[in-house]
Every structure is written in structure tokens, then in C-alpha cells.
PDB file of C-alpha atoms in Angstrom:
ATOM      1  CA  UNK F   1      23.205  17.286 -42.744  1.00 47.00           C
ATOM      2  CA  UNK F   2      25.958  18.954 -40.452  1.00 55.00           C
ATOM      3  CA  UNK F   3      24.887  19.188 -36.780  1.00 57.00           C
ATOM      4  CA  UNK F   4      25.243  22.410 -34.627  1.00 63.00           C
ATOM      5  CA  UNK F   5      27.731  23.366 -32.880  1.00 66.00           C
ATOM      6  CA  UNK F   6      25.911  22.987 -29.846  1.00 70.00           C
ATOM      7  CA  UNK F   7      24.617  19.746 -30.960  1.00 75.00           C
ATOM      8  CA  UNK F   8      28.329  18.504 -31.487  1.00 81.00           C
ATOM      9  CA  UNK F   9      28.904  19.859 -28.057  1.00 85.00           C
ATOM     10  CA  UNK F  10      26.452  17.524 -26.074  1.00 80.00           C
ATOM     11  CA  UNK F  11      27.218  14.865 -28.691  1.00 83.00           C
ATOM     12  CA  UNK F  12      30.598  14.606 -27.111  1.00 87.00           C
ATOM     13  CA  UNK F  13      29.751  14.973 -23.683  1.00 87.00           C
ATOM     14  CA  UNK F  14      27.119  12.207 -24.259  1.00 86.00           C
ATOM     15  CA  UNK F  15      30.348   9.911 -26.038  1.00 88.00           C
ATOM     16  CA  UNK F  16      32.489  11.141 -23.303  1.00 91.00           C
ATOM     17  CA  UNK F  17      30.430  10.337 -20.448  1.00 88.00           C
ATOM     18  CA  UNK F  18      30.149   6.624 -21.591  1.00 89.00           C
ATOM     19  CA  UNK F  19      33.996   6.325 -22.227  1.00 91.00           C
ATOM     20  CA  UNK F  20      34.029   7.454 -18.623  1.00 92.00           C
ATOM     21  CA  UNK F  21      31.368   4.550 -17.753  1.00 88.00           C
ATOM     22  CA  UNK F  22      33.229   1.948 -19.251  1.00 90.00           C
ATOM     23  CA  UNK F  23      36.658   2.946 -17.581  1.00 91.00           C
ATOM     24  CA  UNK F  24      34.755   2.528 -14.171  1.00 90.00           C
ATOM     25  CA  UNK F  25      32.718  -0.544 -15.359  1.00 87.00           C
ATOM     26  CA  UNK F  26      36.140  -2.504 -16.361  1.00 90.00           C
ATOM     27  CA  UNK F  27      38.195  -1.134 -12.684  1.00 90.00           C
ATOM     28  CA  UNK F  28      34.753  -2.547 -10.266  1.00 86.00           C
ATOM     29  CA  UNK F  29      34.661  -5.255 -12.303  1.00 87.00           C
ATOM     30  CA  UNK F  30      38.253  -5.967 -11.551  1.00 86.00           C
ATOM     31  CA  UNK F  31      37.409  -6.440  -7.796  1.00 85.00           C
ATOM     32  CA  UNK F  32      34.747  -8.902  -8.261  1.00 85.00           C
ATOM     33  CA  UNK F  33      35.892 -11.053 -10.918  1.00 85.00           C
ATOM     34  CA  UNK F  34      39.402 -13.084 -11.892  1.00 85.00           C
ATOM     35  CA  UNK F  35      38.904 -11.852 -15.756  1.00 86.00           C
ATOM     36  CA  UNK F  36      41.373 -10.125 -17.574  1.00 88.00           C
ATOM     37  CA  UNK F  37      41.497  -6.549 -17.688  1.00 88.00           C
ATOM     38  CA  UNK F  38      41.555  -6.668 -21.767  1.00 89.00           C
ATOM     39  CA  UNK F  39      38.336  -8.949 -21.819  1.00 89.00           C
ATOM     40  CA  UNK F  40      36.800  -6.891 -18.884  1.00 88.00           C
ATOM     41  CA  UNK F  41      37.297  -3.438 -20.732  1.00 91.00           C
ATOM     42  CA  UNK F  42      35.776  -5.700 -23.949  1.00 91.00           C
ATOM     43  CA  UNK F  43      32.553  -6.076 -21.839  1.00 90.00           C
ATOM     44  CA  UNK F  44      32.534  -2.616 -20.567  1.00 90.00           C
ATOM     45  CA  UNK F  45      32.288  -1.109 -23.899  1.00 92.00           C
ATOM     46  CA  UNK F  46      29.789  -3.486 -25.088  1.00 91.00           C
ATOM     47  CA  UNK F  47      27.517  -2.768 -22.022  1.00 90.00           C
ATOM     48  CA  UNK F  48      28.477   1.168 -22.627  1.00 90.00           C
ATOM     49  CA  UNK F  49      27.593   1.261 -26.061  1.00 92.00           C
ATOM     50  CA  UNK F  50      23.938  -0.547 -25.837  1.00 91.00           C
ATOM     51  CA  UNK F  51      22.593   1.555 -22.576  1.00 89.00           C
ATOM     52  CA  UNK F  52      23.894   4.890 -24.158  1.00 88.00           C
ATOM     53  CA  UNK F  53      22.031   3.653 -27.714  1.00 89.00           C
ATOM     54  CA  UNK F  54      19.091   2.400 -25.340  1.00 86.00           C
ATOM     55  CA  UNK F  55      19.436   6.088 -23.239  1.00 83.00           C
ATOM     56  CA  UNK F  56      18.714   7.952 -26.805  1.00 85.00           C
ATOM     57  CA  UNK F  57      15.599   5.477 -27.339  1.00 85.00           C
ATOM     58  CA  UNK F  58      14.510   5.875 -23.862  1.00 79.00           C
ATOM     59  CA  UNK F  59      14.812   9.503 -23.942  1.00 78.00           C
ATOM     60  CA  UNK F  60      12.475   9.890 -27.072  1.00 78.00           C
ATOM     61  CA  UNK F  61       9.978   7.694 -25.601  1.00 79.00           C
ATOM     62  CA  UNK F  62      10.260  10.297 -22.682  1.00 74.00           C
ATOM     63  CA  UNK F  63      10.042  12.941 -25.105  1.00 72.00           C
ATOM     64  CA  UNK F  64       7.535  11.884 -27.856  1.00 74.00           C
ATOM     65  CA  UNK F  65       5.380  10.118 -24.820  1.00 70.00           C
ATOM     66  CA  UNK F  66       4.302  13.136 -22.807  1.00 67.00           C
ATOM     67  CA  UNK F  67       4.885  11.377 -19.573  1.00 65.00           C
ATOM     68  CA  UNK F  68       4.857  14.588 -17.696  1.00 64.00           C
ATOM     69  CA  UNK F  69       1.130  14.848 -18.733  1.00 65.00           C
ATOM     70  CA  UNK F  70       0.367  12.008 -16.857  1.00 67.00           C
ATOM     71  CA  UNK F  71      -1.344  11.688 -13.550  1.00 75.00           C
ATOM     72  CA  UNK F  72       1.286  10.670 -10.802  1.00 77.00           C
ATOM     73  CA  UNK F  73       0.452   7.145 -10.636  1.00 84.00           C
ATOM     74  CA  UNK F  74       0.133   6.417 -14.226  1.00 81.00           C
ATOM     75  CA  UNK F  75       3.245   7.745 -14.699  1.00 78.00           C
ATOM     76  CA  UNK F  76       5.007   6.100 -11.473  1.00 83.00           C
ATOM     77  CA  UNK F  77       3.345   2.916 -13.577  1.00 87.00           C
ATOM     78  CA  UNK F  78       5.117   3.451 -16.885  1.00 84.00           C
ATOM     79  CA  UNK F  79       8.237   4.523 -14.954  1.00 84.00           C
ATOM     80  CA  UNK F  80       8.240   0.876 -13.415  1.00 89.00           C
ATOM     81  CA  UNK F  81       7.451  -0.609 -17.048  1.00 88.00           C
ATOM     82  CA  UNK F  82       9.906   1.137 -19.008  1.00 86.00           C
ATOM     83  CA  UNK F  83      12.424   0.453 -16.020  1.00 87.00           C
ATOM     84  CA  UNK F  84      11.869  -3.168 -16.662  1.00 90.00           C
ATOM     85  CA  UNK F  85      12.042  -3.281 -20.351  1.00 89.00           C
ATOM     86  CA  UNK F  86      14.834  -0.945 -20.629  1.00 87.00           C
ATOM     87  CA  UNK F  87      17.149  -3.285 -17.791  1.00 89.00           C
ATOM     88  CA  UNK F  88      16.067  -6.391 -19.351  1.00 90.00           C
ATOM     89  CA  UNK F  89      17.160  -5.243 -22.962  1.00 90.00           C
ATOM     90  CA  UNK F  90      20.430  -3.685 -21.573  1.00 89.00           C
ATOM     91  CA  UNK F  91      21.423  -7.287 -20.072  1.00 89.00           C
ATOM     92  CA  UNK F  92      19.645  -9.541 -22.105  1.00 90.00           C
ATOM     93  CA  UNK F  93      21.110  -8.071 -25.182  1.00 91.00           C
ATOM     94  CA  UNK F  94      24.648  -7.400 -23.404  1.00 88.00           C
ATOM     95  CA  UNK F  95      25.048 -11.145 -22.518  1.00 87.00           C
ATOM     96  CA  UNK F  96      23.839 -12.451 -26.115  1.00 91.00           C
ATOM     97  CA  UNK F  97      26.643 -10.160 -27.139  1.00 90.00           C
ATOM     98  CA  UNK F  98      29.248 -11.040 -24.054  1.00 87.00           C
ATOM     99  CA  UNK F  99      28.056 -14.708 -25.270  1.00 86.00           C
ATOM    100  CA  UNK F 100      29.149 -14.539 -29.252  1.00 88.00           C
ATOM    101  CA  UNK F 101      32.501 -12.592 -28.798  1.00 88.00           C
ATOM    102  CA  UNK F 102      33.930 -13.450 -24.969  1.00 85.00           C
ATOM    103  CA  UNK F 103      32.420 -17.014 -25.247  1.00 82.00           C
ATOM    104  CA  UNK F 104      34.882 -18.572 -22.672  1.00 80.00           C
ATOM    105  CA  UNK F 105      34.303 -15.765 -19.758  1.00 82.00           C
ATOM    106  CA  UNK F 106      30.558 -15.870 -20.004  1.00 80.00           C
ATOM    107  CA  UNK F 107      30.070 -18.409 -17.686  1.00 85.00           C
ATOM    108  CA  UNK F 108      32.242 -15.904 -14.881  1.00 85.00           C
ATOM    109  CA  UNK F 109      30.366 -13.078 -15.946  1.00 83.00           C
ATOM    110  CA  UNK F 110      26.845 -14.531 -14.860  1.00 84.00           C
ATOM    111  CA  UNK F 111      27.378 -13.931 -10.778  1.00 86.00           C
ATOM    112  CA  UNK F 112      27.548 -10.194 -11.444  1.00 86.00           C
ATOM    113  CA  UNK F 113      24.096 -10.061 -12.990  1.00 86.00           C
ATOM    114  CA  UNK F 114      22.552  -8.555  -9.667  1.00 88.00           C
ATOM    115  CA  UNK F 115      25.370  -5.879  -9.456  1.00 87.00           C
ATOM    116  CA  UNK F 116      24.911  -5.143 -13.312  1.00 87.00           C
ATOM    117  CA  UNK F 117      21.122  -4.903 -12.260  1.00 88.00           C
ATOM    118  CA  UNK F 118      21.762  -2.748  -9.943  1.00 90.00           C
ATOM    119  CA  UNK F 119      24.064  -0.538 -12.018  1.00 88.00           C
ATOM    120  CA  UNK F 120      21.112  -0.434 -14.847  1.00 86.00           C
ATOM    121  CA  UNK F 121      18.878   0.646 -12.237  1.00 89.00           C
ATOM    122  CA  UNK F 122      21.245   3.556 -11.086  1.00 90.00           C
ATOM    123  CA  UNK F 123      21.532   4.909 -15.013  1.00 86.00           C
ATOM    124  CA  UNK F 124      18.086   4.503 -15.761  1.00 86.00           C
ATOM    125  CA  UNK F 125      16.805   7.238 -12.234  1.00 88.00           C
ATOM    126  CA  UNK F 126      19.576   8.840 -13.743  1.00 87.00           C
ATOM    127  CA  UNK F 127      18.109   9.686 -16.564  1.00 80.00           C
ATOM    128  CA  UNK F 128      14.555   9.994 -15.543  1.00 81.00           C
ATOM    129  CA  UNK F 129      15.954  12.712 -12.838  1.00 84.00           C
ATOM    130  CA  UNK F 130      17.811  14.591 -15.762  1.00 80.00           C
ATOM    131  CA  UNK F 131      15.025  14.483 -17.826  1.00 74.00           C
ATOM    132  CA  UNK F 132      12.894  15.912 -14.733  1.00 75.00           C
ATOM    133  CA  UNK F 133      15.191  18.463 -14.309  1.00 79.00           C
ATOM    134  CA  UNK F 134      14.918  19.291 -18.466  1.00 75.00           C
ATOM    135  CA  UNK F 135      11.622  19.142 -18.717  1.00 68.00           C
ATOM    136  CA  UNK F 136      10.979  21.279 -16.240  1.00 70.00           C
ATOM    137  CA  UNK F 137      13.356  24.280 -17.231  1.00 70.00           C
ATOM    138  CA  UNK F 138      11.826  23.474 -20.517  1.00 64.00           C
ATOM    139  CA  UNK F 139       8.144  24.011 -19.056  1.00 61.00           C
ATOM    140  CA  UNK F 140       9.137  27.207 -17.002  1.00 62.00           C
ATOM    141  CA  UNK F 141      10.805  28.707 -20.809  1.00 59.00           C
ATOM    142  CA  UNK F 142       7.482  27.656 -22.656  1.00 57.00           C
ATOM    143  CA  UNK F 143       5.324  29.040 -20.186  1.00 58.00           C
ATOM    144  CA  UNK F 144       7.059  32.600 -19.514  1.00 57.00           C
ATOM    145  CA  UNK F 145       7.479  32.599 -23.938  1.00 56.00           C
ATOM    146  CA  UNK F 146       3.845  31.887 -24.134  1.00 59.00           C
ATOM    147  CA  UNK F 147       2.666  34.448 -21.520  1.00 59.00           C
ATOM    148  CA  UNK F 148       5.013  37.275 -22.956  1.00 58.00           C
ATOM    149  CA  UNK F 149       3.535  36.330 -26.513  1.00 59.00           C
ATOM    150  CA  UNK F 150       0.244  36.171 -25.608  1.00 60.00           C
ATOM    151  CA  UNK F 151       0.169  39.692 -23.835  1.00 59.00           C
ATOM    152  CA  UNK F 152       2.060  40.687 -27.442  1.00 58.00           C
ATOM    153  CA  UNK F 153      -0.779  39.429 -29.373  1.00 59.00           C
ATOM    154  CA  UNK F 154      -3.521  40.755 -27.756  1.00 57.00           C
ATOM    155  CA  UNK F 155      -2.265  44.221 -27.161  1.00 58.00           C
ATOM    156  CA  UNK F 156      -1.846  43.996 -31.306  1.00 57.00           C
ATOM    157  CA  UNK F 157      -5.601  42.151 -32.002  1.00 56.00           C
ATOM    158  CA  UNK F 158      -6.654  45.220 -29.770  1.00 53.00           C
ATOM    159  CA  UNK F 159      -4.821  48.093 -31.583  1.00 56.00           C
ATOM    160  CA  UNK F 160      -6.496  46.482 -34.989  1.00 53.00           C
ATOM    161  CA  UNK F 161      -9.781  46.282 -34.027  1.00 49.00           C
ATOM    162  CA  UNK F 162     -12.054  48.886 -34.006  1.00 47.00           C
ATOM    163  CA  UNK F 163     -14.086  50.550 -31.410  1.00 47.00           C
ATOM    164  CA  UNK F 164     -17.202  49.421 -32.524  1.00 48.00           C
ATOM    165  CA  UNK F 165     -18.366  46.664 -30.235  1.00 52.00           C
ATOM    166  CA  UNK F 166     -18.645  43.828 -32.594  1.00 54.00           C
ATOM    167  CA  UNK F 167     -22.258  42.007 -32.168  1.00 66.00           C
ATOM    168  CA  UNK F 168     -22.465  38.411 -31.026  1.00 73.00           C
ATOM    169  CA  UNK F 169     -22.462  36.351 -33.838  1.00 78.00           C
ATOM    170  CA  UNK F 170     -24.697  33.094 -34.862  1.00 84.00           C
ATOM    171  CA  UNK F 171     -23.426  31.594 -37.535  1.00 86.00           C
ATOM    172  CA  UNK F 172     -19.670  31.972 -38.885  1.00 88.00           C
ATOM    173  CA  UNK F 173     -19.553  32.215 -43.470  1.00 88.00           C
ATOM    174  CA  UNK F 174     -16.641  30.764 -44.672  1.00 87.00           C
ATOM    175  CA  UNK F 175     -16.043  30.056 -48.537  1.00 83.00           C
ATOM    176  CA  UNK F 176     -13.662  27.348 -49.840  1.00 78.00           C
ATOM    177  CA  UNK F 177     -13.086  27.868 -53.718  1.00 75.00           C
ATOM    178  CA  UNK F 178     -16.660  27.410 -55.161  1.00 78.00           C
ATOM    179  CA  UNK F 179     -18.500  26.688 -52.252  1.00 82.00           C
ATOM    180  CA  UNK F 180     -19.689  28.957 -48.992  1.00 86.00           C
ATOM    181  CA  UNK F 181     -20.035  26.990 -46.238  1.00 87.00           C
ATOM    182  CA  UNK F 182     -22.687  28.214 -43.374  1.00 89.00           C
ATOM    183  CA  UNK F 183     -21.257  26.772 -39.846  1.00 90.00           C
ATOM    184  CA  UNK F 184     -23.436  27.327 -36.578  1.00 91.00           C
ATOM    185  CA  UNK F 185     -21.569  28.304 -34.119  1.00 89.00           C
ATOM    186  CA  UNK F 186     -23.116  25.469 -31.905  1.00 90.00           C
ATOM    187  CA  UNK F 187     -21.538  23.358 -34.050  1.00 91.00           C
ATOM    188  CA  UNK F 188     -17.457  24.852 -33.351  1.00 92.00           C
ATOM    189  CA  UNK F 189     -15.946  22.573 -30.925  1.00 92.00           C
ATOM    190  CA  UNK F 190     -12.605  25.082 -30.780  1.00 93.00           C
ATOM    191  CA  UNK F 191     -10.971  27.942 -33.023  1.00 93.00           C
ATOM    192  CA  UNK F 192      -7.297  27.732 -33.412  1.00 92.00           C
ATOM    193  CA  UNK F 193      -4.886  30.517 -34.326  1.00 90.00           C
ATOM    194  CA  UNK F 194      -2.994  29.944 -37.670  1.00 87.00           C
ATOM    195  CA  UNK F 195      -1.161  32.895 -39.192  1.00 83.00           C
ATOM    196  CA  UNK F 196      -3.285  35.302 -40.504  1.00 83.00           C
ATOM    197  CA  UNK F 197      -6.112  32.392 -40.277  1.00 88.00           C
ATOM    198  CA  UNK F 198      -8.285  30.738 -38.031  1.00 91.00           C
ATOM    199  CA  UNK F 199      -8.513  27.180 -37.860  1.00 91.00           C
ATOM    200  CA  UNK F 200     -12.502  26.592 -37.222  1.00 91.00           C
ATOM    201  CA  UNK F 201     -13.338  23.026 -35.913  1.00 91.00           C
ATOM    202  CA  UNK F 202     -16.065  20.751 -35.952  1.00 91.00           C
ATOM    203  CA  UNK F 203     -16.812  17.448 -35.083  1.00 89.00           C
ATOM    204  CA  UNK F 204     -17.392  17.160 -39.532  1.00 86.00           C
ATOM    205  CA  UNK F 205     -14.480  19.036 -40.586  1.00 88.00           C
ATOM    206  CA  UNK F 206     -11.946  21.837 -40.331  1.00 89.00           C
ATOM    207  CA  UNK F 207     -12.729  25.041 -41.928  1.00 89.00           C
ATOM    208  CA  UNK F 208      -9.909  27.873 -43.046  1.00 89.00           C
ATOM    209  CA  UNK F 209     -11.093  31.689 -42.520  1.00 89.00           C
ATOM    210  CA  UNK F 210      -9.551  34.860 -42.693  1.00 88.00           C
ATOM    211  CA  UNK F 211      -9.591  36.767 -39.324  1.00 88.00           C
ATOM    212  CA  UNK F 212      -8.381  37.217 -36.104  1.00 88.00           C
ATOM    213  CA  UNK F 213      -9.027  35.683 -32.945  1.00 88.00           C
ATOM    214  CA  UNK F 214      -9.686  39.236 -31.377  1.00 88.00           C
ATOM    215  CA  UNK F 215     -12.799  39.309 -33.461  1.00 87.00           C
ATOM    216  CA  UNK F 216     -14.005  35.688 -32.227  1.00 88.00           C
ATOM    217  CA  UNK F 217     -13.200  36.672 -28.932  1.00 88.00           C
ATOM    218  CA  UNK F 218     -15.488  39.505 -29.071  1.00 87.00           C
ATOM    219  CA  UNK F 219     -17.859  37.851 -31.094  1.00 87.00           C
ATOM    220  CA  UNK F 220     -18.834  34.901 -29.914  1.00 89.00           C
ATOM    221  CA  UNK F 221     -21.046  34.346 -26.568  1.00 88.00           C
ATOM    222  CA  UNK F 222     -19.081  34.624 -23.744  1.00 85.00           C
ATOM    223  CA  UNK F 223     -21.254  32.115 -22.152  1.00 87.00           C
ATOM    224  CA  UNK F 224     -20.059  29.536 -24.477  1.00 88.00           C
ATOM    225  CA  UNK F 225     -16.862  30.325 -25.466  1.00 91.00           C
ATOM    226  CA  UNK F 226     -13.690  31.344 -23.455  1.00 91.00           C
ATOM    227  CA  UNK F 227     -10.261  32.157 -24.828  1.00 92.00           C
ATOM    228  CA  UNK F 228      -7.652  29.502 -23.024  1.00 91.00           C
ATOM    229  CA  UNK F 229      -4.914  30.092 -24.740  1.00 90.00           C
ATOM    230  CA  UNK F 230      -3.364  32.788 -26.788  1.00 89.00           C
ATOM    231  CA  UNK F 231      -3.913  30.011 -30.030  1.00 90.00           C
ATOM    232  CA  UNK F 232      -7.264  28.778 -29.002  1.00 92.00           C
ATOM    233  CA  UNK F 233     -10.388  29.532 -28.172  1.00 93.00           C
ATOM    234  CA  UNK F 234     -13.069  26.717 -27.013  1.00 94.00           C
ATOM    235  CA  UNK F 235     -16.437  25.550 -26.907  1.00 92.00           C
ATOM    236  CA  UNK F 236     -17.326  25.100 -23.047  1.00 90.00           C
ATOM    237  CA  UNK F 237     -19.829  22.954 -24.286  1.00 91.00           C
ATOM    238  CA  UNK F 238     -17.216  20.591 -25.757  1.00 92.00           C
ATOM    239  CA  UNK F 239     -14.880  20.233 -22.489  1.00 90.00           C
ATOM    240  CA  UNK F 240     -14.562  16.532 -21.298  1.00 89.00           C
ATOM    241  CA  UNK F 241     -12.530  17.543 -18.085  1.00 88.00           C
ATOM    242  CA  UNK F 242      -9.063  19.600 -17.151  1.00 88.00           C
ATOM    243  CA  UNK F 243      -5.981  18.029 -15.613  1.00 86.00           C
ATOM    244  CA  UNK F 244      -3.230  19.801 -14.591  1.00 82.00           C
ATOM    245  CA  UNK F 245       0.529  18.457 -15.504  1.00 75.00           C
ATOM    246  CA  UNK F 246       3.940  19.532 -14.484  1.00 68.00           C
ATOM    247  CA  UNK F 247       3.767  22.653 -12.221  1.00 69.00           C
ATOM    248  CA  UNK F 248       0.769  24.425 -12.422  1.00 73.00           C
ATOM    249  CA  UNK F 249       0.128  23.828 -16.000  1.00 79.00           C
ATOM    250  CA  UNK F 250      -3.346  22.813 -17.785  1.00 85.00           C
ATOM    251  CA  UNK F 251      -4.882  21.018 -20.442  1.00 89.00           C
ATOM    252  CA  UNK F 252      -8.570  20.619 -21.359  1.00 90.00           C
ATOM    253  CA  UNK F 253      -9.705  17.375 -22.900  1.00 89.00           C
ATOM    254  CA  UNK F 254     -12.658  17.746 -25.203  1.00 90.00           C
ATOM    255  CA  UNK F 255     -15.488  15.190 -26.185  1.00 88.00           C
ATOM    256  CA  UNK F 256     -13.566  14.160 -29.518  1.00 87.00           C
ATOM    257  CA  UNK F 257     -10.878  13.167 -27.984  1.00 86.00           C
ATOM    258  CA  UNK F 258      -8.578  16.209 -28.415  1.00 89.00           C
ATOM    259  CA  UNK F 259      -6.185  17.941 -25.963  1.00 89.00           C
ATOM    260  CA  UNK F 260      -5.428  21.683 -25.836  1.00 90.00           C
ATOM    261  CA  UNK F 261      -3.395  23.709 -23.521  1.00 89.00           C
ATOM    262  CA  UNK F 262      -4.186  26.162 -21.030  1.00 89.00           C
ATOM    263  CA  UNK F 263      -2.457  29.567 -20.649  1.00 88.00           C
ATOM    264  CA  UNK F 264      -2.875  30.589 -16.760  1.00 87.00           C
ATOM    265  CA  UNK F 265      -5.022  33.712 -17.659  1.00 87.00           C
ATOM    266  CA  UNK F 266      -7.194  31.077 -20.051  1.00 87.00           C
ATOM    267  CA  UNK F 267      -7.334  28.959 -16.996  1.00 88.00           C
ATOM    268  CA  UNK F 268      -8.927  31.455 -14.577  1.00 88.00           C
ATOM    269  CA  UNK F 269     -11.461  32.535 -17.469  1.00 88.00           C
ATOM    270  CA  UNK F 270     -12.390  28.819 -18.488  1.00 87.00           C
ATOM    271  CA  UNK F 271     -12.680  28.224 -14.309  1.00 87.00           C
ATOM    272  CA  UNK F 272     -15.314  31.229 -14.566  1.00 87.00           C
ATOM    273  CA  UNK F 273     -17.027  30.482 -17.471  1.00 87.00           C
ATOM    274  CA  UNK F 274     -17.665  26.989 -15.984  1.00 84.00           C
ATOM    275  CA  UNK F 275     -18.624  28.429 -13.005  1.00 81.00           C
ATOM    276  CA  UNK F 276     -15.679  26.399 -10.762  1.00 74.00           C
TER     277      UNK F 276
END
């Protein structure tokens, strides 16, 4: 599969700024050490090549991990962790390398373990500050996408529903081939948006329905269930706790274990409805 061409583009930055790493690796080294510049550039690229491999790990770890979700010292925790891990592979692996294919300079190479140390340290802030910086556009473009779409959605739920005020519901009929299933709404944890679908869960199963979150808005009690988020609307009854990550975002956690998002209008409803 062909990449991008913006893809390509930050591919070759990304190659480029390692090159770059490994030029100034090999002329510092020159300062410290009696090696020759051939076996020094050698090294370089060796120590280049793993932490930019180990930077694409690390960064998905980042990624995939949802460190930004974390409270401030559990993530100040993993930081230190993955700071350890990450410098101890970079070396560790680096030397076992230095060891098999500059055999007769490893020996010189061991007294600049603390500046190498120190240079893994530098990268690796590096990269948490530039993934920072990412994340955060990244949060600031979700969260002015989601508002704009979620004003979008309800200004179109509300043009197709009709002026009769539905009446609060007790019990929610949904059929699945054969069968007609009878759900209390007691029994909904949360309803997500899906399409031209609702997503209806329960702590048994997950149940498929044809309609639109403006009529489960309207329908159920407000008492017990607030709209959060343009996708979801929740059980109050279900909520474990809210935590706030990044800049002023939320997320509930419910009682099975679940996390959902919180759109800042779903925030000031669900601080309402729970009476905060």
C-alpha cells in the first residue's frame, strides 16, 4: 500500500532528522574519545537507527495508551517508567550491537555511557514535549469538530421531529429477527448513536433499534438520563465518577467499567442532573 504524500513528507523529515543526529553524535563524540571518525560515524548510525525505531514504538504506546487521560501523577509515574525502559533498551541494545560489529572499540566506548544517558534523556522529553504539543492541537480540532457537529445534529433531530411532545417512556421494544425483546429502561446503562441506529446497552447485552437520539432525548426521564455527548446519552444511575483530562475535557466512568466522553454542553447538563 502506497503512503500519502503527506505521509512521505514526515517520513523523510523523521529519516532526515536522524541522519542529522548521527552527524552530531559522530563530531561530540570526536571530542571525547580517540576513535576513528569511520568507527565513530558506525556507532552513530547504530544508536540513530534503534532510538528513531524505539521513537515510533514509544510514540504508539503514547498514542494507543491514552496517557493524556491520566491523572497528573499517574502519568508523571509512567513518564518515569517508560523513560527508564525506553533509555535502557536504547543502550543496552546499542552496546550488544557496538559489541558484535566494533568489537575492539567497545571497551573505549563504555566511559561515555553517562553522556549517552544523558543524550537518551534529552530525545526522550523531546518527544514527550512534541507529543504534548500534538496532542493538544489534536484535542482543541476534536473538540471544536465535535461541538460544530453536535450543534449540526441536533438542529437536524429537531427539524425531524414533530411537535408533539413525545411521552416519557418505560420500557424501550426492540425486535431482532424472530424475537421482540422488552428492555426496561432501568435496565439501559447508556444509548449510543450509530448511523441511522441506536446502540441500546445493558449490563446483559447490546440491543440495535431504529431511531434517533432526539426521540430518547425527549423520551426518556430527564431525571435519569442526560445527553453528554452528541453520540451518547447515559444512565445517571450508572455513573462511577468524572475526571477531567487534557484541557477542560471530560469523561464519565460507569459501573461496568466503561468510559465515555463528555461534550462541554453534556458536561454542564450531567453536572445538573447530578445535582453538582
Amino acid at each position: 500500500m502506497f503512503l500519502s504524500f503527506e505521509k512521505r513528507t514526515k517520513l523523510f523529515l523523521y529519516i532526515l532528522i536522524w541522519i542529522l543526529y548521527a552527524i552530531l553524535h559522530t563530531v561530540s563524540m570526536c571530542f571525547i574519545t580517540h576513535i576513528p571518525v569511520g568507527l565513530l560515524l558506525i556507532d552513530a548510525v547504530i544508536h540513530a537507527t534503534l532510538f528513531a525505531v524505539l521513537g515510533i514504538l514509544f510514540w504508539h504506546v503514547l498514542l494507543y495508551g491514552k496517557y493524556e487521560t491520566l491523572i497528573p501523577i499517574q502519568r508523571f509515574i509512567n513518564y518515569i517508567a517508560l523513560a527508564l525502559l525506553v533509555i535502557s533498551l536504547w543502550l543496552g541494545t546499542g552496546f550488544l550491537l557496538d559489541y558484535f560489529l566494533l568489537r575492539e572499540i567497545t571497551t573505549q566506548l563504555i566511559p561515555t555511557l553517562p553522556i549517552r544517558g544523558m543524550i537518551g534523556l534529552l530525545l526522550y522529553l523531546i518527544f514527550i514535549l512534541s507529543f504534548s504539543l500534538i496532542s493538544k492541537q489534536n484535542t482543541q480540532q476534536s473538540k471544536e469538530f465535535d461541538l460544530e457537529s453536535e450543534n449540526l445534529i441536533i438542529q437536524a433531530e429537531t427539524h425531524r421531529s414533530t411537535d408533539i411532545t413525545p411521552e416519557i417512556v418505560e420500557r424501550i421494544t426492540v425486535k431482532a429477527g424472530q424475537k421482540l425483546h422488552i428492555i426496561p429502561i432501568k435496565d439501559i446503562i447508556y444509548i449510543q448513536s450509530d448511523g441511522d441506529y441506536v446502540q441500546l446497552v445493558t449490563e446483559k447485552s447490546n440491543y440495535l433499534k431504529e431511531e434517533t437520539m432526539k426521540f430518547f432525548e425527549t423520551s426518556l426521564p430527564k431525571k435519569s438520563f442526560v445527553r453528554i455527548h452528541r453520540s451518547y446519552i447515559v444512565n445517571i444511575e450508572y455513573v462511577s465518577r468524572i475526571e477531567s483530562y487534557g484541557k477542560q475535557n471530560q469523561q464519565i466512568a460507569l459501573k461496568n467499567g466503561q468510559w465515555l466522553k463528555v461534550s462541554a454542553s453534556g458536561y454542564k447538563s450531567l453536572k445538573e442532573a447530578l445535582h453538582l
